XYZ file of C-alpha atoms in Angstrom:
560
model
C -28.721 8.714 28.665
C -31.251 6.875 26.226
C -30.296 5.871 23.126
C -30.622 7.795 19.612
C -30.153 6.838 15.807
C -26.788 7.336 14.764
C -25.395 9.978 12.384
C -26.560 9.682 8.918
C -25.892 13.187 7.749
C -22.349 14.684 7.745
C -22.914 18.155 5.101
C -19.627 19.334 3.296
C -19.449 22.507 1.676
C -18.273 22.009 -1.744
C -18.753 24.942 -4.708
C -21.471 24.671 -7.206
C -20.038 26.388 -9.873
C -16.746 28.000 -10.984
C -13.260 25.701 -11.198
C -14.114 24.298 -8.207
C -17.578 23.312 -9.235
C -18.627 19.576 -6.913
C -14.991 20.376 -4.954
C -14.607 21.579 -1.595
C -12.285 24.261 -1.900
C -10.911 23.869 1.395
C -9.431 20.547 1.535
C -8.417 20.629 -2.592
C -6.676 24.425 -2.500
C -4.373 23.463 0.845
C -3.780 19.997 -0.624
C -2.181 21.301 -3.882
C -0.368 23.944 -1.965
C 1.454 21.831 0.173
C 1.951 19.585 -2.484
C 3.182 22.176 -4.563
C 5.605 23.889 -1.966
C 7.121 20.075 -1.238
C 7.811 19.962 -5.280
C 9.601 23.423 -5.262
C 11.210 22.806 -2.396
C 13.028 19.320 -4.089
C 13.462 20.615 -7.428
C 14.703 23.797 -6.909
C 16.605 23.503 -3.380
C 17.726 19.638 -3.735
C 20.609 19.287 -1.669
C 18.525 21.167 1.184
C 15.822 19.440 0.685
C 18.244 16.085 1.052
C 19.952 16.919 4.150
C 16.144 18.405 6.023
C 14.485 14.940 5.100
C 17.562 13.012 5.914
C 17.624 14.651 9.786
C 13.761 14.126 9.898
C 14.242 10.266 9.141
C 16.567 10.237 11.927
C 14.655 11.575 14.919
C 11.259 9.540 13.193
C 13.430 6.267 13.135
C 14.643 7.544 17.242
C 11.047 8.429 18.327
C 8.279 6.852 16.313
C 9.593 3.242 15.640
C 7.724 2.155 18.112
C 4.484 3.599 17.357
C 4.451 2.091 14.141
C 5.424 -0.928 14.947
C 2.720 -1.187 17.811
C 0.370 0.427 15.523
C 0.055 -1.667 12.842
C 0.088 -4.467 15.173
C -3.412 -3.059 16.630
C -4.649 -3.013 13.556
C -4.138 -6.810 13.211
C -5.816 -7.094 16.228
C -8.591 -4.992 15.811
C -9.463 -6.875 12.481
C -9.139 -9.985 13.433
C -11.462 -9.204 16.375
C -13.907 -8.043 14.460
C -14.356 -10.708 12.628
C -14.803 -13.144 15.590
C -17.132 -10.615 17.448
C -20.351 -11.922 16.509
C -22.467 -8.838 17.121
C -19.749 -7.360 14.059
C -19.021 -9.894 11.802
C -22.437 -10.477 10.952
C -23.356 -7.039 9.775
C -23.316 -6.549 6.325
C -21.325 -3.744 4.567
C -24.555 -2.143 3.027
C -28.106 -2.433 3.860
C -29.736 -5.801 5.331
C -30.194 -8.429 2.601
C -27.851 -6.372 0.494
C -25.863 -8.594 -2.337
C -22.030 -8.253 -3.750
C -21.719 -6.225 -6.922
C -18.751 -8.182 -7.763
C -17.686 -12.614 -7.637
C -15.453 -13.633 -5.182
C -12.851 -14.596 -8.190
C -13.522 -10.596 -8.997
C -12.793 -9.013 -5.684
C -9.735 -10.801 -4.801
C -8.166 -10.089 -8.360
C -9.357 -6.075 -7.923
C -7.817 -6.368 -4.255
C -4.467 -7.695 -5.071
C -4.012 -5.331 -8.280
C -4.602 -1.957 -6.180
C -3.238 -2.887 -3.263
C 0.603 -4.687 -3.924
C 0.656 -5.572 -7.271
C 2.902 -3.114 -8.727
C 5.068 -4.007 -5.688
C 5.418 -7.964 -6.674
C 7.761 -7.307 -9.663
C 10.622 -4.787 -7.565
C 10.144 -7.247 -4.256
C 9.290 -10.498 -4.904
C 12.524 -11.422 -5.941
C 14.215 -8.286 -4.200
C 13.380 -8.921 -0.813
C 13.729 -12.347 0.231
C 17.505 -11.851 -1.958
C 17.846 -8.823 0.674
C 17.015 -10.755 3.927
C 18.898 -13.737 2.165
C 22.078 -11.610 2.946
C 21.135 -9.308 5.950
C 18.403 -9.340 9.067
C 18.864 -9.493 12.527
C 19.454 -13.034 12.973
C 22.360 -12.473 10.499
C 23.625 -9.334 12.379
C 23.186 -11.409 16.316
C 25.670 -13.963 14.428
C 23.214 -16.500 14.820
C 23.111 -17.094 11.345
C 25.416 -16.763 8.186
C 25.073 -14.500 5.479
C 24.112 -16.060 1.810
C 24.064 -19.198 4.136
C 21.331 -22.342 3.372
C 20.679 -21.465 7.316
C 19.229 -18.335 6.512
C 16.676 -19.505 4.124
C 14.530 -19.047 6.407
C 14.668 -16.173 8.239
C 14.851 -14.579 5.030
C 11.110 -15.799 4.180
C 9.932 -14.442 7.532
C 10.548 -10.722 7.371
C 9.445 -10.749 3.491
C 6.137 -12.547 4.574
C 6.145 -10.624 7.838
C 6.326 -7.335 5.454
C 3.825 -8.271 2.646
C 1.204 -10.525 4.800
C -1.259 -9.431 7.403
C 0.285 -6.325 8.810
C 0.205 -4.539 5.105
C -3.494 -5.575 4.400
C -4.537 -5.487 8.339
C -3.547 -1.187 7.075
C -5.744 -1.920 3.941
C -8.359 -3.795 5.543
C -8.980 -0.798 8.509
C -9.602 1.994 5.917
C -11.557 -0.171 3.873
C -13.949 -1.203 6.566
C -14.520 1.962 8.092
C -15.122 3.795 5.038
C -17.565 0.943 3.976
C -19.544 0.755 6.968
C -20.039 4.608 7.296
C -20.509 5.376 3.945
C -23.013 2.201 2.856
C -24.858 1.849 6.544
C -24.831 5.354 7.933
C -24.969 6.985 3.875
C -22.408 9.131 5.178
C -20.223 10.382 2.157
C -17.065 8.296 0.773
C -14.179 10.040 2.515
C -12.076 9.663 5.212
C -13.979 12.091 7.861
C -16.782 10.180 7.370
C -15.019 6.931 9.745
C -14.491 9.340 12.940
C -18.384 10.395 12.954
C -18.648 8.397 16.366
C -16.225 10.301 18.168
C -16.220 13.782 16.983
C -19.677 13.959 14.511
C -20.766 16.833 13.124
C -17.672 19.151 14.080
C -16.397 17.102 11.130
C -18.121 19.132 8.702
C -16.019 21.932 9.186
C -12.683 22.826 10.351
C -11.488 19.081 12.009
C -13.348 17.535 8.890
C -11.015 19.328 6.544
C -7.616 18.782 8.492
C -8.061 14.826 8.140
C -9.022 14.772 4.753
C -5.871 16.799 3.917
C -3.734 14.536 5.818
C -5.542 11.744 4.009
C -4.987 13.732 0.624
C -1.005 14.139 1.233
C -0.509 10.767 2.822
C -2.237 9.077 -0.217
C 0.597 11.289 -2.449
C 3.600 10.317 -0.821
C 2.827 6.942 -0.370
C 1.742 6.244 -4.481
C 4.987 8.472 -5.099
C 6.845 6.008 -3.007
C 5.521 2.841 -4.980
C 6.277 5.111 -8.117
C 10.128 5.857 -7.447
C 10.429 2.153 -6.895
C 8.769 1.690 -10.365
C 10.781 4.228 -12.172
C 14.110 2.719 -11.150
C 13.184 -0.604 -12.320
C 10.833 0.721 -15.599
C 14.303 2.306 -16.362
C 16.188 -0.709 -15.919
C 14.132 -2.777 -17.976
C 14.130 -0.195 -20.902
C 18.080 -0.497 -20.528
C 17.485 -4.516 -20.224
C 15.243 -4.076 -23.984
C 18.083 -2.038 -25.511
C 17.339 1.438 -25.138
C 20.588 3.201 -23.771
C 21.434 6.255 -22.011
C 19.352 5.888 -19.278
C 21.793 4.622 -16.599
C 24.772 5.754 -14.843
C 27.999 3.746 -14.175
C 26.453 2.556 -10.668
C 23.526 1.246 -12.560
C 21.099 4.403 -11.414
C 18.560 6.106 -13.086
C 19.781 8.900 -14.792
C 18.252 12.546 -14.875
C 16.951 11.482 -18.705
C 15.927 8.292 -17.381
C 13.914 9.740 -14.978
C 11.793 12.040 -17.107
C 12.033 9.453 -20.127
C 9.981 7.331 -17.550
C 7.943 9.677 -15.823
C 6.691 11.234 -19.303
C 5.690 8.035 -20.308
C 3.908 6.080 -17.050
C 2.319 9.701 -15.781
C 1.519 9.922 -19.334
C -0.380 7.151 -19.886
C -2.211 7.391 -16.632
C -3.488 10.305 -16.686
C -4.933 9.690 -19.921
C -6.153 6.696 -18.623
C -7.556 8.684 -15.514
C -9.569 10.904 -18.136
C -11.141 8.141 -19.373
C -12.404 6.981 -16.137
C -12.961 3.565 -13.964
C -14.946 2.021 -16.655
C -12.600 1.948 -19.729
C -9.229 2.816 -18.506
C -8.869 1.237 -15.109
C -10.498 -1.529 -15.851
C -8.984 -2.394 -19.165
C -5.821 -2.294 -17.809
C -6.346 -4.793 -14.892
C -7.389 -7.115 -17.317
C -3.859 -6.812 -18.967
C -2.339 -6.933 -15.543
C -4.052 -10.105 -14.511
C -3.032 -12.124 -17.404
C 0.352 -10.812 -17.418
C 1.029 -11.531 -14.123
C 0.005 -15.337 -14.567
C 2.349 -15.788 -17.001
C 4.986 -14.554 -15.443
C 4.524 -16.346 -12.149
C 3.281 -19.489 -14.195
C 6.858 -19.313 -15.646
C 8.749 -19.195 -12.348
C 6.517 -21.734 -11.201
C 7.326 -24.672 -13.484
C 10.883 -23.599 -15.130
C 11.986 -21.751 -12.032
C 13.108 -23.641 -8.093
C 9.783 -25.987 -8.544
C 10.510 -27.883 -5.134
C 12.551 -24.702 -3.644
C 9.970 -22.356 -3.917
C 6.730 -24.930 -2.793
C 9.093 -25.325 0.385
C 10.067 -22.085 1.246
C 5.717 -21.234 0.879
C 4.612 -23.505 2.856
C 7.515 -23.956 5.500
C 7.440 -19.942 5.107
C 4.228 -19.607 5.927
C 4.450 -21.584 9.126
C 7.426 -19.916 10.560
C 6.040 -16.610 9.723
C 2.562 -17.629 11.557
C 4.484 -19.287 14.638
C 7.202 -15.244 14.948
C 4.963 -13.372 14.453
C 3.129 -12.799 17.856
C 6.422 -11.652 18.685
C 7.591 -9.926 15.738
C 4.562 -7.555 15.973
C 5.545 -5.978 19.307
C 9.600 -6.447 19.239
C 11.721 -2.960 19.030
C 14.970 -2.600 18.962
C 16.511 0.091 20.802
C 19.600 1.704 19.194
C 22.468 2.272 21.934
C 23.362 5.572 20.001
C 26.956 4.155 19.230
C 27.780 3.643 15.327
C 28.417 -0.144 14.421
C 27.426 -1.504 17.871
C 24.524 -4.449 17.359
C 22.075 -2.488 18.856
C 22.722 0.027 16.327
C 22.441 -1.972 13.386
C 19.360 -3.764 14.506
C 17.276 -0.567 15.190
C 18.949 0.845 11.906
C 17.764 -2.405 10.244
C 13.956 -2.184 11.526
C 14.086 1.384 10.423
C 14.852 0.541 6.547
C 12.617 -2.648 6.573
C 9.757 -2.963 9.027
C 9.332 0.496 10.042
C 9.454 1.956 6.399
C 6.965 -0.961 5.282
C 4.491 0.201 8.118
C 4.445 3.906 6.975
C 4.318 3.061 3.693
C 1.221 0.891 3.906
C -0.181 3.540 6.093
C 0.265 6.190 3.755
C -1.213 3.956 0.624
C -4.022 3.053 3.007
C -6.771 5.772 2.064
C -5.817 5.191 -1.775
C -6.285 1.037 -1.201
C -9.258 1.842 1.753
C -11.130 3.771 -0.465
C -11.352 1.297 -3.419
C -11.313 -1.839 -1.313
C -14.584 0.049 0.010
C -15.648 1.047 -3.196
C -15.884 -3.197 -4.395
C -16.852 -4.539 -1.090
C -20.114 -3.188 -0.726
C -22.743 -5.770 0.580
C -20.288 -8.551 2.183
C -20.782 -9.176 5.623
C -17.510 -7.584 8.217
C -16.218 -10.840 8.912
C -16.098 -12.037 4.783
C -13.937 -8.517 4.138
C -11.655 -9.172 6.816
C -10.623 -12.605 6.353
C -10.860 -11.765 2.462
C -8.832 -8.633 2.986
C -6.377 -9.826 4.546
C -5.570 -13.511 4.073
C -6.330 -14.164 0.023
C -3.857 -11.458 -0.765
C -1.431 -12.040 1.516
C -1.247 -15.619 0.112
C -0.960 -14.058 -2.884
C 2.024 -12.238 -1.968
C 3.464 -15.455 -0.478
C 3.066 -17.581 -3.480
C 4.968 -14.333 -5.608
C 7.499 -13.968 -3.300
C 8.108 -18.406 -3.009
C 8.796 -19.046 -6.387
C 10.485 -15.772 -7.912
C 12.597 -14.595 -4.802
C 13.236 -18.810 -4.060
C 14.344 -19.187 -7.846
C 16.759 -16.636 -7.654
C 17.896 -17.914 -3.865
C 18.246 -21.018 -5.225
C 20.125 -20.304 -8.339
C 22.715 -18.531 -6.093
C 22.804 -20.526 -2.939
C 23.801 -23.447 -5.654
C 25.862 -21.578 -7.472
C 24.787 -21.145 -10.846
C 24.458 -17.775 -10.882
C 27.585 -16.583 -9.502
C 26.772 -13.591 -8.113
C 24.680 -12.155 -11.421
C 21.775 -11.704 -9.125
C 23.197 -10.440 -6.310
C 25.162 -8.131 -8.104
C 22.626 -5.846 -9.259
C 20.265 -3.373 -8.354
C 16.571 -4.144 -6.227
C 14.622 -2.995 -9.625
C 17.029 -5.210 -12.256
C 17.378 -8.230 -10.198
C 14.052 -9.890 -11.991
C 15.260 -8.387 -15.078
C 18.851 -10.264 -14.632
C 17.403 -13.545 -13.375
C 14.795 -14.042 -16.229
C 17.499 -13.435 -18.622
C 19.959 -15.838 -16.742
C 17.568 -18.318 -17.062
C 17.056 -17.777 -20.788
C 19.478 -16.427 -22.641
C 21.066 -19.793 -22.978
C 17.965 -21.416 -24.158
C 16.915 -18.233 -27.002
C 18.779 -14.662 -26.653
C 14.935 -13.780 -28.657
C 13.034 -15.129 -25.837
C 15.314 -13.273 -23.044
C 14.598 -9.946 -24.942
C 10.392 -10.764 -25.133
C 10.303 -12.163 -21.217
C 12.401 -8.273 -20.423
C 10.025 -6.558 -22.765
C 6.793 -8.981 -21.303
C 8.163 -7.515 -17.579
C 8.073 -3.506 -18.916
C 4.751 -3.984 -20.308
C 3.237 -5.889 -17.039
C 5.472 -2.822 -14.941
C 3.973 -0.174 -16.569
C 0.625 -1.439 -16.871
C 0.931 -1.965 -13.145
C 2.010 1.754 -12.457
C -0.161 3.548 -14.748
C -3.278 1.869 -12.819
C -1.645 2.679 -9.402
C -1.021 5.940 -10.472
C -4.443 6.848 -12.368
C -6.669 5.324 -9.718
C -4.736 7.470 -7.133
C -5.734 10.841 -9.107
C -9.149 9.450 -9.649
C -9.347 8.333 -5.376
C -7.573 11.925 -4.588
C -10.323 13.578 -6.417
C -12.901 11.926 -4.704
C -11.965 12.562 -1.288
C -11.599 16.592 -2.338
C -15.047 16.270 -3.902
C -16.418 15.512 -0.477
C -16.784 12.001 -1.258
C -18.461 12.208 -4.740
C -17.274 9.234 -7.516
C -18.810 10.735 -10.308
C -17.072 12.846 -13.054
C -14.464 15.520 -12.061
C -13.243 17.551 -13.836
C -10.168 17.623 -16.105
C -7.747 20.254 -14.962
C -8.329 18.610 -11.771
C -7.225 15.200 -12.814
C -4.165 16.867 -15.154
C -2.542 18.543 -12.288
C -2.644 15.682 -9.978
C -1.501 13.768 -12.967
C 1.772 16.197 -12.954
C 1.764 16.657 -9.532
C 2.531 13.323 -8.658
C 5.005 13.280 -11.516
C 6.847 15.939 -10.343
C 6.639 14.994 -6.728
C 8.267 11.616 -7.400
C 10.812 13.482 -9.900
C 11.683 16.132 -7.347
C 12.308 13.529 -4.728
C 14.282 11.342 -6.627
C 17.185 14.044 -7.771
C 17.147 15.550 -3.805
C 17.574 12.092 -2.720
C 17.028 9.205 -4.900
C 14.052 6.621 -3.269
C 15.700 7.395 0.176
C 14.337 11.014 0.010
C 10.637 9.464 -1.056
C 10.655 6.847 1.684
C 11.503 9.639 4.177
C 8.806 11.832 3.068
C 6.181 9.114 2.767
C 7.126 7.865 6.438
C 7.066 11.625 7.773
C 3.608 12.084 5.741
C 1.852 9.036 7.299
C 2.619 9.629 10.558
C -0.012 11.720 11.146
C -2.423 9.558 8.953
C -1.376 6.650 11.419
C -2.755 8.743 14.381
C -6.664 9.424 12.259
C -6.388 5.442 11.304
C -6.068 4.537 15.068
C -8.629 7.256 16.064
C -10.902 4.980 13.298
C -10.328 2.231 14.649
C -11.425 3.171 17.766
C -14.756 5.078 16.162
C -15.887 1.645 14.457
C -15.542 -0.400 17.669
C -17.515 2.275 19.411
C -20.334 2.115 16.293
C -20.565 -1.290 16.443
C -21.166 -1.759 19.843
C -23.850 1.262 20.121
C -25.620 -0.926 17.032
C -26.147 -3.453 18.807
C -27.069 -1.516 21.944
C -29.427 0.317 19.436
C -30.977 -3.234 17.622
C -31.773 -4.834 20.849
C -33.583 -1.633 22.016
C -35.363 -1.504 18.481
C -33.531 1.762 16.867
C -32.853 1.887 13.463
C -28.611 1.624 12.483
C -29.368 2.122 8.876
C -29.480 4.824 7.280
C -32.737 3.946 4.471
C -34.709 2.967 7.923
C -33.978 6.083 10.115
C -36.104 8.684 10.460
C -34.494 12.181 9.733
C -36.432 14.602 11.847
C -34.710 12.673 15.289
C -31.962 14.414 16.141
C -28.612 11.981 15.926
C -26.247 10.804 18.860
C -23.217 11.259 17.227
């Protein structure tokens, strides 16, 4: 069969007047019902609502471990294979000859700050403390608890979790979305990346579906980064002085809950009115400088020497397990305290939970990584993608988590870390470290962390409204319009609120890894649609056919 131009038309219907004026009304009406059922559902039926998600998490974590853990490890593959096939990782992200918008220094700052950032103050120090006292090497007995032998193994899962798996996820959207959108001029949303395989059936019925599953994934996985937040934005207000906010086990209250959801949904949907160019963008700023402070502080008055180890001995561990790690499952034996047990219980709340949840964040983080990456060549997003911010995230998790490893593995702290919740531990570390020194500079290092936490939220949260109207406007950035933005605003409030009372963060992580499964299968199914591009480009190029869209001529009809 001879070869033909490639799609470079995909039509949604969207309204052109009336409330859902630039909207398709499909994909935004369905959305916001089943977003709207899940609220009612937690808010007014919470203890039902508990127990249904809790038996879901247990035949996901029985029958889909696997295919997340395999599935994310394709998507490291497929990236990194794209970027050494040369007939790919030439092509450039936008027309021939196109330029970046945006300096290197620029795109790895906007990378890091939508994809993880918010994540860096609850885990850095969190989860290498976590894997400091539990993982599997820990529960084979091959290694003790708390123990200066587990040092390391405790800096391979946390770089395993937050390195190329999470921004392989990131880096697949992104690409996809790029290369249809900016070389086909196919519109900015997540049909758009399957064109190859199913093409124009995707304007209608099929089209709809994924975008929907795109729409709730995208949801579940900001309200996921969001109940973290809100536990540890609470714990930090209680760390400044403001009381009543925690229980006796050091939990977010009812009051806290709303006291912090009013304020960080708040904020960002104001900020969300006021669009990419003054909101968003002012707030990164903050974010950036922030964040070098604090890390600038853990790096020279923190575990100097600890933390520089534990990166780059880290970094070489994690590179030589994780071949294996990538493909390892452990199979549960079904009896309650056996080792097999506990190990596939453990990959369930760690790896497993990690994998959804970058899966479900991936068409928020896709969509913007596309959105900045326009005119770089395949092979500069990939290794940008994924390596810079995963170094990143290695340097954050060194120094903070290794300061407060090494302040308890030598015994200084005495337990004040490890006795306290994943959301206060930075909080009770910066003020161990202090307090001696100036109770006044404890209190502005807590009240420094709030500000760089909420900052941090409120542009996770308002650049999720702004990416979830996009994808129901059929892929259109410009203005939307206000009601639009407000209930998404609430809706993600009130999602994360109505999940934390059924639940607490369990229920949220079992709803965000029950809402990207099916996301998982379309990001696999895009995968497989670029490859199959790709390779009919350069079919197409060396039989003279146009791949762009400026260059192909409209009246031939399209082979996919």
């Amino acid at each position: 069969m001879a070869l033909k131009p490639p799609l470079t038309d995909l039509p949604i219907n969207t309204a052109d007047t009336g409330f859902y004026g630039g909207f398709s009304v499909s994909v935004t009406v369905i959305s916001k019902i089943i977003i709207s059922l899940l609220v009612v559902w937690a808010i007014v039926w919470p203890e039902w609502a508990g127990e249904v998600l809790g038996a879901w998490n247990t035949v996901i974590l029985a029958n889909f471990a696997a295919w997340y853990i395999w599935t994310v490890a394709f998507f490291i593959i497929v990236c990194l294979g794209l970027a050494i096939w040369p007939t790919a990782g030439r092509l450039n992200l936008g027309q021939d000859g196109e330029k970046p918008e945006f300096t290197n220094f620029s795109w790895f700052s906007m990378m890091f700050g939508a994809g993880i950032g918010v994540g860096m103050l609850t885990w850095a120090v969190a989860e290498p403390v976590a894997h400091f006292k539990n993982n599997p090497a820990v529960i084979q007995g091959t290694n003790t608890a708390l123990g200066a032998d587990n040092v390391r193994e405790a800096y391979v899962w946390s770089f395993l979790h937050w390195g190329l798996g999470a921004w392989a996820c990131y880096a697949v959207a992104g690409l996809a979305l790029a290369f249809f959108s900016y070389r086909r001029g196919l519109p900015l949303t997540i049909r758009s990346a399957l064109t190859p395989l199913f093409g124009k059936a995707l304007s209608g019925i099929l089209g709809h579906i994924i975008d929907i599953v795109a729409v709730v994934a995208t949801i579940l996985g900001v309200a996921q980064t969001l109940g973290f937040g809100v536990d540890q934005f609470v714990a930090g207000l209680t760390r400044i002085g403001i009381g009543g906010l925690v229980n006796a086990e050091g939990g977010a209250t009812s009051i806290g809950i709303v006291v912090a959801l009013v304020v960080i949904m708040g904020a960002s949907t104001l900020s969300a009115l006021s669009g990419v160019g003054k909101g968003i963008k002012w707030l990164s700023n903050i974010n950036m400088v922030l964040s070098i402070i604090l890390l600038g502080f853990f790096m020279i008055f923190g575990a100097t020497f600890f933390g520089a180890t534990a990166f780059f001995v880290g970094i070489w561990d994690y590179l030589l397990a994780l071949p294996g790690l990538s493909f390892n499952v452990y199979v549960s034996d079904g009896v309650e305290g056996s080792e097999a047990f506990k190990l596939a219980q453990w990959q369930g709340w760690w790896p497993v939970f990690y994998w959804a949840w970058w899966i479900a964040f991936a068409p928020f983080v896709g969509l913007f990584l596309a959105r900045i990456s326009r005119g770089r060549t395949i092979r500069e997003f990939v290794l940008g993608a994924m390596i810079v911010p995963s170094l990143m995230c290695f340097v954050w998790f060194a120094w903070a988590g290794g300061t407060a490893i090494d302040l308890e593995l030598n015994g200084e702290a005495n337990g004040v870390i490890l006795g306290t919740g994943n959301g206060d531990m930075i909080f009770a570390m910066t003020q161990f470290m202090l307090e001696p020194v100036s109770q006044v500079l404890s209190w502005l290092m807590a009240l420094m962390i709030v500000v760089l936490l909420m900052t941090f939220l409120v542009t996770s949260a308002d650049s999720a409204v702004l990416i979830v109207n996009t994808i129901n406007a059929a892929g259109d950035e410009g203005p939307k319009g206000r009601p639009h933005i407000l209930f998404w605003g609430a809706a993600l409030a009130l999602v994360v609120g109505g999940l934390l009372v059924s639940g607490g963060t369990g229920a949220i992580q079992t709803a965000m890894v029950i809402g990207a499964l099916p996301f998982s299968i379309v990001m696999v199914l895009m995968c497989i649609a670029l490859i199959k591009a790709i390779y009919n480009d350069g079919r197409r190029e060396a039989a003279g056919i146009a791949t762009l869209s400026d260059d192909i001529d409209t009246d031939v009809v399209p082979a996919e």
